[in-house]
Amino acid sequence: MATEDILIIDFGSQYNQLIARKVREHDVFCEIVPPDISAASIRKKNVKGIILSGGPASVYAKNAPSCDKEIFSLGIPVLGICYGMQLMTKLLGGKVERTRFREYGRAALTVTNRRMLFKHIPKKSVSWMSHGDKVKRMPQGFTRLALSKNTSIAAFADFRRRLYGVQFHPEVVHTEHGKTIIKNFVKDICRCSGDWSMRSFVKDTISEIRKVVGKKEKVVLGLSGGVDSSVTALLINKAIGHRLVCIFVDNGLLRKNEAGSVKEIFQKHFKINLKCVDASKYFLNELRGVQDPEKKRKIIGRTFIKVFEEEAHKVGGVKFLAQGTLYPDLIESRSAFGGPSATIKTHHNVGGLPKEMKLKLIEPLKYLFKDEVRRVGRELKMPQEVLGRHPFPGPGLAVRIIGEVTKARCDILREVDDRFISALRSNNLYDKIWQAFAVLLPIKSVGVMGDERTYENVVAIRAVTSLDGMTADWAKIPHEVLGKVSNRIINEVNGVNRVVYDISSKPPSTIEWE
Ligand code: XMP
């Protein structure tokens, strides 16, 4: 990977991914690792610094997560955040106690020592706290660096051993100078040079893929045309050329011209070895009469694996399967503490892994966040049209057609979706919106066209703003644009006589309707 590494030991904080992103903002590579990592294994890597994350437990609680105490004797700088600071206190002989007044949210921070960690930080600033315990007595050798109203030791340090702790969360945006604090830690205290760039990532990953795959073996990849599988395809293609075989499955549930544009970009432009399979009849046949959304998803997943396996089999002699897994999926699938965030969201993977194929996995993006994948794509000259694409669910239009999925209904929805998306593009709204699409409802409404009464379909259009799809708000598209979109849809798409705009946020609604 990179030559420098910061380890983030995961004690179950909901902000762990945020810490990783904040470290990477300074071009420093970092990894989130479970608490049972040993000091001996850390010694073998080029670890420049360790961050102990926050977490929901109390350090004296039964089964509270802990870490190898030797970590503090490696000579590597350590920064404990919240629970991490309290654990450091306990393991090094200090004392932690329950606070009388919990601190949640913004808290005024007073810095009492502006050396190293708090370099360039004003004496008074706002920090973000979320804790019920606090440090009562510091371990030997430590000095207080900051205090807040309810926490007399809000930050501390043993400058000689380069051990630091903060009770607040520098990784969240509400901590005014959090970015500088993290920079001071990774750049000044850990002395990282910041050699983690997308250019170095591309170079290292290509040589790594060559080493793993060897000079003869073949790799298959399910290419959906989305950002993740597209960037994975380009990277592997750069490494092994036509020994990467991309399989694009047209399941009949795609948007207008989708198959054509994938062929245009990957086959013609990038000269990638691409097999396009038109399995639309097969999928639609399997979906006949099915109304339940979860059943639809299962059928589509199962059918995808079947078609994909058959095609991969035809390629022959394949040893590797590539997937566009990203870091958040990886972290969630191996979270140390179980709970809801530990279950991998299988529905977010296109089809999942065909187990019976016994292929070795290649996941070149598994340490990257989405924005980093886009940067890698830019590095590889991927067109903005692909990189800026809204997410599109694996089950495609099937979860946007409420009720039974038929070719005729897919055709209507494709046309409606096309009118909506092209209007967003021509009004410069597409890139400001996180996801936009149309939904075909299972009801008909009365209308009048010319002198005739109509009785046709109703469609909903939905556009949301969001950062990660976990929460979302409905997009405030100007009324004139909505009006024009509605007119175009009703005038140009046969079978639709009414358009409604979805104004629900997530939660309590979801982004998709099914
Ligand atoms: P929801 O509807 O859960 O959607 O708010 C959040 C994000 O996930 C996408 N989504 C899916 N993606 N398979 C996928 O690959 C699915 O079954 C699926 N369901 C929802 C949705 O489009 C949104 O981006």
Coordinates of C-alpha atoms and ligand atoms in Angstrom, one line a residue:
M1 CA 0.0 0.0 0.0
A2 CA 1.5 3.3 1.0
T3 CA 4.9 3.7 2.6
E4 CA 3.4 5.4 5.7
D5 CA 0.5 4.1 7.7
I6 CA -1.6 5.4 10.5
L7 CA -3.6 2.7 12.4
I8 CA -7.0 3.5 13.8
I9 CA -7.9 1.0 16.5
D10 CA -11.7 0.5 16.4
F11 CA -13.5 0.6 19.8
G12 CA -16.9 0.8 18.1
S13 CA -17.3 4.6 17.6
Q14 CA -19.8 5.7 15.0
Y15 CA -17.2 8.2 13.8
N16 CA -14.4 5.8 12.9
Q17 CA -14.8 6.2 9.2
L18 CA -14.8 9.9 9.7
I19 CA -11.4 9.7 11.5
A20 CA -10.0 7.8 8.6
R21 CA -11.3 10.3 6.1
K22 CA -9.8 13.2 8.1
V23 CA -6.4 11.6 8.2
R24 CA -6.5 10.9 4.5
E25 CA -7.3 14.6 3.8
H26 CA -3.6 15.1 4.7
D27 CA -2.5 12.6 2.0
V28 CA -1.6 10.0 4.7
F29 CA -2.8 6.4 4.3
C30 CA -4.6 4.9 7.3
E31 CA -6.4 1.7 8.2
I32 CA -9.1 0.8 10.7
V33 CA -8.1 -2.3 12.7
P34 CA -9.7 -4.3 15.4
P35 CA -8.7 -3.8 19.1
D36 CA -7.0 -7.3 19.3
I37 CA -4.1 -6.2 17.0
S38 CA -0.9 -7.0 18.8
A39 CA 2.0 -4.6 19.4
A40 CA 4.3 -7.3 17.7
S41 CA 2.3 -7.2 14.5
I42 CA 2.3 -3.4 14.5
R43 CA 6.1 -3.4 14.9
K44 CA 6.4 -5.4 11.6
K45 CA 4.6 -2.6 9.6
N46 CA 5.7 0.9 8.8
V47 CA 3.2 2.4 11.3
K48 CA 3.9 6.1 11.9
G49 CA 1.1 6.7 14.4
I50 CA -1.8 5.1 16.2
I51 CA -5.2 6.6 16.9
L52 CA -7.4 4.9 19.5
S53 CA -11.0 5.6 18.5
G54 CA -14.0 6.5 20.7
G55 CA -16.5 3.9 21.6
P56 CA -19.8 3.4 23.5
A57 CA -18.4 1.4 26.4
S58 CA -17.1 2.5 29.8
V59 CA -13.5 1.4 30.4
Y60 CA -14.3 -0.2 33.8
A61 CA -17.3 -2.1 32.4
K62 CA -17.3 -5.9 32.1
N63 CA -16.2 -6.9 28.6
A64 CA -15.1 -3.3 27.8
P65 CA -12.8 -3.5 24.7
S66 CA -9.1 -3.0 25.4
C67 CA -5.9 -3.2 23.5
D68 CA -2.4 -4.5 23.9
K69 CA -0.7 -2.3 26.5
E70 CA 2.7 -2.7 24.8
I71 CA 1.4 -0.4 22.1
F72 CA 2.3 2.5 24.3
S73 CA 6.0 1.3 24.5
L74 CA 6.6 1.0 20.7
G75 CA 7.9 4.5 20.4
I76 CA 5.1 5.3 18.0
P77 CA 2.9 8.3 18.7
V78 CA -0.6 7.5 20.0
L79 CA -3.7 9.8 20.0
G80 CA -6.6 8.6 22.1
I81 CA -9.9 10.1 21.3
C82 CA -12.7 10.0 23.9
Y83 CA -12.9 6.3 24.9
G84 CA -9.4 6.0 23.5
M85 CA -8.1 8.7 25.9
Q86 CA -9.9 7.0 28.8
L87 CA -8.5 3.6 27.9
M88 CA -5.0 5.1 27.7
T89 CA -5.5 6.6 31.1
K90 CA -6.6 3.3 32.6
L91 CA -3.9 1.2 31.0
L92 CA -1.1 3.6 32.0
G93 CA -2.2 3.9 35.7
G94 CA -4.4 7.0 35.8
K95 CA -8.1 7.1 36.8
V96 CA -11.3 7.5 35.0
E97 CA -14.7 8.4 36.6
R98 CA -18.3 8.9 35.7
T99 CA -19.2 12.6 35.1
R100 CA -21.9 14.2 37.1
F101 CA -23.0 16.1 34.0
R102 CA -22.6 14.4 30.7
E103 CA -21.3 16.5 27.9
Y104 CA -23.1 16.2 24.6
G105 CA -22.6 18.5 21.7
R106 CA -20.8 21.8 21.5
A107 CA -18.5 22.6 24.4
A108 CA -16.2 25.6 24.9
L109 CA -12.6 24.4 25.0
T110 CA -9.8 26.3 26.7
V111 CA -6.3 25.3 25.6
T112 CA -3.8 25.6 28.4
N113 CA -0.8 24.3 26.5
R114 CA -0.3 25.1 22.9
R115 CA 2.7 22.9 22.1
M116 CA 2.5 20.2 19.4
L117 CA -1.1 18.9 19.2
F118 CA -2.6 22.4 19.8
K119 CA -0.1 24.3 17.7
H120 CA -1.9 27.2 15.9
I121 CA -5.1 26.6 17.9
P122 CA -6.6 29.6 19.7
K123 CA -6.9 29.6 23.4
K124 CA -10.7 29.5 23.2
S125 CA -12.6 27.5 20.6
V126 CA -15.6 25.2 20.2
S127 CA -15.2 21.5 20.4
W128 CA -17.7 18.7 20.1
M129 CA -18.1 16.3 23.0
S130 CA -20.1 13.1 23.6
H131 CA -19.1 11.4 26.8
G132 CA -20.4 10.2 30.2
D133 CA -16.9 9.3 31.6
K134 CA -13.8 11.5 32.0
V135 CA -10.2 11.4 33.2
K136 CA -10.0 12.1 36.9
R137 CA -6.2 11.5 37.4
M138 CA -3.7 11.5 34.6
P139 CA -1.1 8.7 34.4
Q140 CA 2.4 9.6 35.4
G141 CA 4.4 11.7 33.0
F142 CA 1.3 13.4 31.5
T143 CA 0.5 17.2 31.3
R144 CA -2.9 18.7 30.9
L145 CA -3.4 20.5 27.5
A146 CA -7.0 21.7 27.7
L147 CA -10.1 21.9 29.8
S148 CA -13.9 22.5 29.3
K149 CA -16.7 23.6 31.7
N150 CA -17.4 20.0 32.9
T151 CA -14.1 18.4 32.1
S152 CA -11.0 19.6 33.9
I153 CA -8.8 17.4 31.8
A154 CA -10.1 17.7 28.2
A155 CA -6.8 16.9 26.6
F156 CA -3.4 15.7 27.9
A157 CA 0.0 14.6 26.6
D158 CA 3.1 12.8 27.6
F159 CA 5.4 14.8 25.3
R160 CA 8.4 12.6 25.9
R161 CA 6.7 9.4 24.9
R162 CA 4.5 11.2 22.3
L163 CA 1.2 10.0 23.8
Y164 CA -1.8 12.3 23.4
G165 CA -5.4 12.2 24.4
V166 CA -8.5 14.4 23.7
Q167 CA -11.9 14.0 25.3
F168 CA -13.6 15.7 22.4
H169 CA -13.9 14.6 18.8
P170 CA -11.6 16.4 16.5
E171 CA -12.9 14.3 13.5
V172 CA -16.4 15.9 13.5
V173 CA -17.0 19.1 11.6
H174 CA -18.4 20.9 14.7
T175 CA -15.0 20.9 16.4
E176 CA -13.8 24.2 15.1
H177 CA -10.1 23.4 14.8
G178 CA -10.4 19.6 14.4
K179 CA -8.7 19.6 11.1
T180 CA -5.6 21.4 12.4
I181 CA -5.4 19.1 15.4
I182 CA -5.4 16.0 13.2
K183 CA -2.9 17.6 10.9
N184 CA -0.6 18.5 13.9
F185 CA -0.8 14.8 15.0
V186 CA -0.2 13.2 11.6
K187 CA 2.3 15.7 10.1
D188 CA 4.2 17.1 13.1
I189 CA 3.9 14.5 15.8
C190 CA 4.0 11.3 13.6
R191 CA 6.1 13.1 11.0
C192 CA 4.2 11.7 8.0
S193 CA 5.3 13.2 4.8
G194 CA 1.9 12.7 3.1
D195 CA 2.9 10.4 0.2
W196 CA -0.6 8.9 -0.2
S197 CA -1.9 10.3 -3.5
M198 CA -4.2 8.8 -6.1
R199 CA -1.4 8.7 -8.5
S200 CA 0.7 6.6 -6.2
F201 CA -2.3 4.4 -5.4
V202 CA -2.9 3.7 -9.1
K203 CA 0.8 2.9 -9.7
D204 CA 1.1 0.6 -6.7
T205 CA -2.3 -1.1 -7.3
I206 CA -1.4 -1.9 -10.9
S207 CA 1.8 -3.5 -10.0
E208 CA 0.1 -5.4 -7.1
I209 CA -2.5 -6.7 -9.5
R210 CA 0.2 -7.9 -11.9
K211 CA 2.0 -9.7 -9.1
V212 CA -1.2 -11.4 -7.7
V213 CA -2.7 -12.4 -11.1
G214 CA 0.6 -13.5 -12.7
K215 CA 1.4 -13.5 -16.4
K216 CA -1.2 -16.0 -17.7
E217 CA -4.4 -16.1 -15.5
K218 CA -7.7 -14.5 -16.3
V219 CA -10.0 -12.3 -14.2
V220 CA -13.7 -11.8 -14.6
L221 CA -15.6 -8.7 -13.4
G222 CA -19.4 -7.9 -13.4
L223 CA -19.4 -4.5 -15.0
S224 CA -22.6 -2.5 -14.2
G225 CA -21.5 0.9 -15.5
G226 CA -21.6 2.4 -12.0
V227 CA -18.6 4.2 -10.6
D228 CA -17.1 1.4 -8.5
S229 CA -17.2 -1.4 -11.1
S230 CA -16.1 1.0 -13.8
V231 CA -13.0 2.2 -12.0
T232 CA -12.2 -1.4 -10.9
A233 CA -12.4 -2.4 -14.6
L234 CA -10.1 0.4 -15.7
L235 CA -7.5 -0.4 -13.1
I236 CA -7.3 -4.1 -13.8
N237 CA -7.4 -3.5 -17.5
K238 CA -4.3 -1.3 -17.1
A239 CA -2.6 -4.1 -15.2
I240 CA -3.4 -7.1 -17.4
G241 CA -5.2 -5.9 -20.5
H242 CA -7.5 -8.3 -22.2
R243 CA -7.0 -11.0 -19.6
L244 CA -9.6 -9.0 -17.7
V245 CA -13.0 -10.1 -19.1
C246 CA -15.8 -7.7 -18.1
I247 CA -19.3 -9.1 -18.2
F248 CA -22.2 -6.7 -18.6
V249 CA -25.6 -8.2 -18.0
D250 CA -28.6 -6.5 -19.5
N251 CA -31.3 -7.6 -17.1
G252 CA -34.0 -5.6 -18.9
L253 CA -34.3 -3.4 -15.9
L254 CA -31.8 -0.7 -17.0
R255 CA -32.4 2.9 -18.0
K256 CA -32.7 4.1 -21.5
N257 CA -29.5 3.6 -23.6
E258 CA -27.7 2.2 -20.7
A259 CA -26.3 -0.9 -22.4
G260 CA -25.3 1.2 -25.5
S261 CA -23.4 3.8 -23.5
V262 CA -21.5 1.1 -21.5
K263 CA -20.4 -0.5 -24.8
E264 CA -19.5 2.9 -26.2
I265 CA -17.3 3.9 -23.3
F266 CA -15.7 0.6 -22.3
Q267 CA -15.5 -1.3 -25.6
K268 CA -14.9 1.5 -28.1
H269 CA -13.2 4.1 -26.0
F270 CA -11.1 2.1 -23.5
K271 CA -10.8 -1.0 -25.6
I272 CA -11.8 -3.2 -22.7
N273 CA -12.5 -6.9 -23.3
L274 CA -16.3 -6.7 -22.7
K275 CA -19.0 -9.3 -23.1
C276 CA -22.5 -7.9 -23.2
V277 CA -25.3 -10.4 -22.4
D278 CA -28.9 -9.7 -23.2
A279 CA -30.7 -11.6 -20.5
S280 CA -33.7 -9.3 -20.3
K281 CA -36.2 -11.9 -21.3
Y282 CA -34.9 -14.4 -18.7
F283 CA -35.1 -11.8 -15.9
L284 CA -38.5 -10.6 -16.8
N285 CA -39.8 -14.1 -17.1
E286 CA -38.5 -14.9 -13.6
L287 CA -40.2 -11.8 -12.3
R288 CA -43.5 -12.6 -13.8
G289 CA -46.4 -12.1 -11.3
V290 CA -44.1 -11.1 -8.5
Q291 CA -45.1 -8.0 -6.5
D292 CA -43.2 -8.2 -3.2
P293 CA -40.1 -6.0 -3.3
E294 CA -37.9 -8.4 -1.3
K295 CA -38.9 -11.3 -3.5
K296 CA -38.0 -9.2 -6.6
R297 CA -34.6 -8.4 -5.1
K298 CA -33.9 -12.1 -4.3
I299 CA -35.0 -13.3 -7.8
I300 CA -32.8 -10.6 -9.5
G301 CA -29.8 -11.4 -7.3
R302 CA -30.2 -15.2 -7.9
T303 CA -30.7 -14.8 -11.7
F304 CA -27.8 -12.4 -12.0
I305 CA -25.5 -15.0 -10.4
K306 CA -26.8 -17.7 -12.7
V307 CA -26.2 -15.6 -15.9
F308 CA -22.9 -14.4 -14.7
E309 CA -21.6 -17.8 -13.8
E310 CA -22.7 -19.2 -17.2
E311 CA -20.9 -16.4 -19.0
A312 CA -17.7 -16.7 -16.9
H313 CA -17.7 -20.4 -17.5
K314 CA -17.8 -19.8 -21.3
V315 CA -14.6 -17.6 -20.9
G316 CA -12.9 -20.6 -19.5
G317 CA -9.8 -21.0 -17.2
V318 CA -10.7 -18.1 -15.0
K319 CA -9.0 -18.0 -11.6
F320 CA -10.0 -14.6 -10.3
L321 CA -13.2 -12.6 -9.7
A322 CA -12.9 -8.8 -9.3
Q323 CA -15.3 -6.8 -7.3
G324 CA -15.7 -3.1 -6.7
T325 CA -16.0 -3.4 -2.9
L326 CA -15.3 -0.1 -1.1
Y327 CA -13.8 0.5 2.4
P328 CA -17.1 1.2 4.2
D329 CA -18.4 -2.3 3.1
L330 CA -15.2 -3.9 4.3
I331 CA -15.3 -2.1 7.7
E332 CA -19.0 -2.9 8.2
S333 CA -18.5 -6.6 7.3
R334 CA -15.8 -7.1 9.9
S335 CA -16.8 -4.6 12.6
A336 CA -15.5 -5.9 15.9
F337 CA -18.7 -5.5 17.8
G338 CA -21.5 -6.9 15.8
G339 CA -24.7 -4.9 16.0
P340 CA -26.6 -3.5 13.0
S341 CA -23.6 -1.9 11.4
A342 CA -21.8 -5.2 11.3
T343 CA -24.2 -6.8 8.8
I344 CA -22.9 -6.3 5.3
K345 CA -25.7 -4.8 3.2
T346 CA -25.8 -7.6 0.7
H347 CA -28.4 -5.8 -1.4
H348 CA -25.8 -3.1 -2.2
N349 CA -23.5 -5.6 -4.0
V350 CA -24.4 -6.4 -7.6
G351 CA -25.4 -10.0 -7.3
G352 CA -23.0 -10.9 -4.5
L353 CA -20.3 -13.5 -4.9
P354 CA -20.9 -16.6 -6.9
K355 CA -19.5 -19.0 -4.2
E356 CA -19.6 -22.2 -6.2
M357 CA -17.1 -20.8 -8.7
K358 CA -14.3 -21.0 -6.2
L359 CA -12.6 -18.0 -7.6
K360 CA -10.0 -15.9 -5.8
L361 CA -11.2 -12.4 -5.0
I362 CA -9.5 -9.2 -6.3
E363 CA -10.9 -6.0 -4.7
P364 CA -8.5 -3.2 -5.6
L365 CA -10.8 -0.4 -4.1
K366 CA -11.3 -2.1 -0.8
Y367 CA -9.4 0.6 1.1
L368 CA -11.0 3.5 -0.6
F369 CA -13.9 5.8 0.2
K370 CA -16.3 6.8 -2.6
D371 CA -14.7 10.3 -3.2
E372 CA -11.3 8.6 -3.5
V373 CA -12.6 6.2 -6.1
R374 CA -13.8 9.2 -8.1
R375 CA -10.3 10.7 -7.8
V376 CA -8.8 7.4 -9.0
G377 CA -11.2 7.5 -11.9
R378 CA -10.1 11.0 -12.8
E379 CA -6.5 9.8 -12.6
L380 CA -7.4 7.1 -15.1
K381 CA -9.2 9.6 -17.4
M382 CA -12.6 8.2 -16.8
P383 CA -15.2 10.5 -18.4
Q384 CA -17.0 12.8 -15.9
E385 CA -20.3 11.4 -17.3
V386 CA -19.4 8.1 -15.5
L387 CA -17.8 9.5 -12.4
G388 CA -20.6 11.9 -11.7
R389 CA -23.3 9.4 -12.1
H390 CA -26.1 9.1 -9.6
P391 CA -26.2 5.7 -7.8
F392 CA -28.4 3.2 -9.4
P393 CA -29.6 0.1 -7.4
G394 CA -28.7 -3.4 -8.5
P395 CA -32.3 -4.4 -9.0
G396 CA -32.7 -1.4 -11.3
L397 CA -36.2 -0.4 -12.4
A398 CA -37.8 -3.4 -10.7
V399 CA -37.8 -1.5 -7.4
R400 CA -39.1 1.6 -9.1
I401 CA -42.1 -0.2 -10.7
I402 CA -44.5 -0.7 -7.8
G403 CA -46.3 -4.0 -8.3
E404 CA -45.6 -6.4 -11.2
V405 CA -42.7 -5.7 -13.5
T406 CA -43.4 -6.1 -17.2
K407 CA -41.5 -5.0 -20.3
A408 CA -44.3 -2.6 -21.2
R409 CA -44.1 -1.0 -17.7
C410 CA -40.2 -0.9 -17.9
D411 CA -40.5 0.9 -21.3
I412 CA -42.8 3.6 -19.9
L413 CA -40.6 4.2 -16.9
R414 CA -37.4 4.3 -19.1
E415 CA -39.0 7.1 -21.1
V416 CA -40.2 9.0 -18.1
D417 CA -36.8 8.7 -16.3
D418 CA -35.0 9.9 -19.5
R419 CA -37.2 13.1 -19.7
F420 CA -36.6 13.9 -16.0
I421 CA -32.8 13.3 -16.0
S422 CA -32.2 15.2 -19.2
A423 CA -34.2 18.1 -17.8
L424 CA -32.0 18.1 -14.7
R425 CA -28.9 18.0 -16.9
S426 CA -30.0 20.9 -19.1
N427 CA -30.9 23.0 -16.1
N428 CA -27.5 22.3 -14.4
L429 CA -29.2 20.6 -11.5
Y430 CA -27.9 17.0 -12.1
D431 CA -24.6 17.4 -10.2
K432 CA -26.3 19.2 -7.3
I433 CA -28.6 16.3 -6.7
W434 CA -27.4 13.1 -5.1
Q435 CA -29.9 10.8 -6.8
A436 CA -32.9 11.4 -9.0
F437 CA -35.3 9.0 -10.7
A438 CA -38.9 8.2 -11.5
V439 CA -41.3 5.7 -10.0
L440 CA -44.2 4.0 -11.8
L441 CA -47.2 3.7 -9.5
P442 CA -49.8 0.9 -9.6
I443 CA -52.7 3.2 -10.0
K444 CA -54.4 5.0 -12.9
S445 CA -55.9 8.4 -12.9
V446 CA -58.4 10.2 -15.0
G447 CA -57.2 12.9 -17.3
V448 CA -58.3 14.9 -20.3
M449 CA -56.3 15.2 -23.5
G450 CA -57.8 17.1 -26.4
D451 CA -61.5 16.4 -26.0
E452 CA -61.0 12.9 -24.8
R453 CA -61.1 11.5 -21.3
T454 CA -58.0 9.4 -20.5
Y455 CA -57.4 6.8 -17.8
E456 CA -53.7 6.4 -17.6
N457 CA -50.7 5.8 -15.3
V458 CA -49.4 8.0 -12.6
V459 CA -45.6 8.5 -12.1
A460 CA -43.8 10.0 -9.2
I461 CA -40.5 11.8 -9.6
R462 CA -38.0 11.9 -6.8
A463 CA -34.8 13.8 -6.3
V464 CA -32.8 13.9 -3.1
T465 CA -29.8 15.7 -1.7
S466 CA -27.6 13.6 0.6
L467 CA -24.0 12.9 1.5
D468 CA -24.0 9.2 1.7
G469 CA -27.5 7.9 1.1
M470 CA -28.0 7.2 4.9
T471 CA -30.1 10.3 5.4
A472 CA -31.5 12.5 2.6
D473 CA -33.7 15.4 2.0
W474 CA -36.0 16.1 -1.0
A475 CA -34.4 18.4 -3.5
K476 CA -35.8 21.9 -3.8
I477 CA -36.1 21.8 -7.6
P478 CA -37.5 25.2 -8.9
H479 CA -41.2 25.0 -9.7
E480 CA -40.7 26.1 -13.3
V481 CA -38.4 23.2 -13.9
L482 CA -40.8 20.7 -12.3
G483 CA -43.6 22.2 -14.4
K484 CA -41.7 21.7 -17.6
V485 CA -40.6 18.2 -16.7
S486 CA -44.2 17.3 -16.0
N487 CA -45.4 18.8 -19.3
R488 CA -42.8 16.9 -21.3
I489 CA -43.5 13.6 -19.6
I490 CA -47.3 13.8 -20.1
N491 CA -47.0 15.1 -23.7
E492 CA -44.3 12.7 -24.8
V493 CA -44.7 9.5 -22.9
N494 CA -47.6 7.4 -24.0
G495 CA -49.6 5.9 -21.1
V496 CA -48.9 8.6 -18.5
N497 CA -51.3 11.4 -17.6
R498 CA -50.2 12.6 -14.2
V499 CA -46.9 13.4 -12.5
V500 CA -46.4 13.9 -8.8
Y501 CA -43.3 15.1 -7.0
D502 CA -42.1 13.2 -3.8
I503 CA -41.4 15.6 -0.9
S504 CA -40.4 13.0 1.7
S505 CA -37.1 13.0 3.5
K506 CA -35.2 10.0 4.8
P507 CA -35.8 9.1 7.5
P508 CA -38.7 8.5 7.9
S509 CA -39.1 7.5 4.2
T510 CA -36.4 5.7 2.2
I511 CA -34.9 7.0 -1.0
E512 CA -36.4 4.2 -3.2
W513 CA -40.1 3.5 -3.0
E514 CA -39.5 -0.3 -2.6
Ligands
XMP1 P1 -32.9 3.5 0.4 O1 -34.1 3.3 -0.5 O2 -32.6 2.3 1.3 O3 -31.7 3.6 -0.5 O4 -33.0 4.8 1.2 C1 -30.4 4.0 -0.2 C2 -29.5 3.9 -1.4 O5 -29.3 2.5 -1.7 C3 -29.8 2.2 -3.0 N1 -30.5 0.9 -2.9 C4 -30.0 -0.2 -3.5 N2 -28.9 -0.5 -4.1 N3 -29.6 -2.7 -4.4 C5 -28.6 -1.7 -4.6 O6 -27.6 -2.0 -5.2 C6 -30.7 -2.5 -3.7 O7 -31.5 -3.4 -3.6 C7 -31.0 -1.2 -3.3 N4 -32.0 -0.6 -2.6 C8 -31.7 0.7 -2.4 C9 -30.7 3.4 -3.3 O8 -30.8 3.5 -4.7 C10 -30.0 4.5 -2.6 O9 -29.0 5.0 -3.4

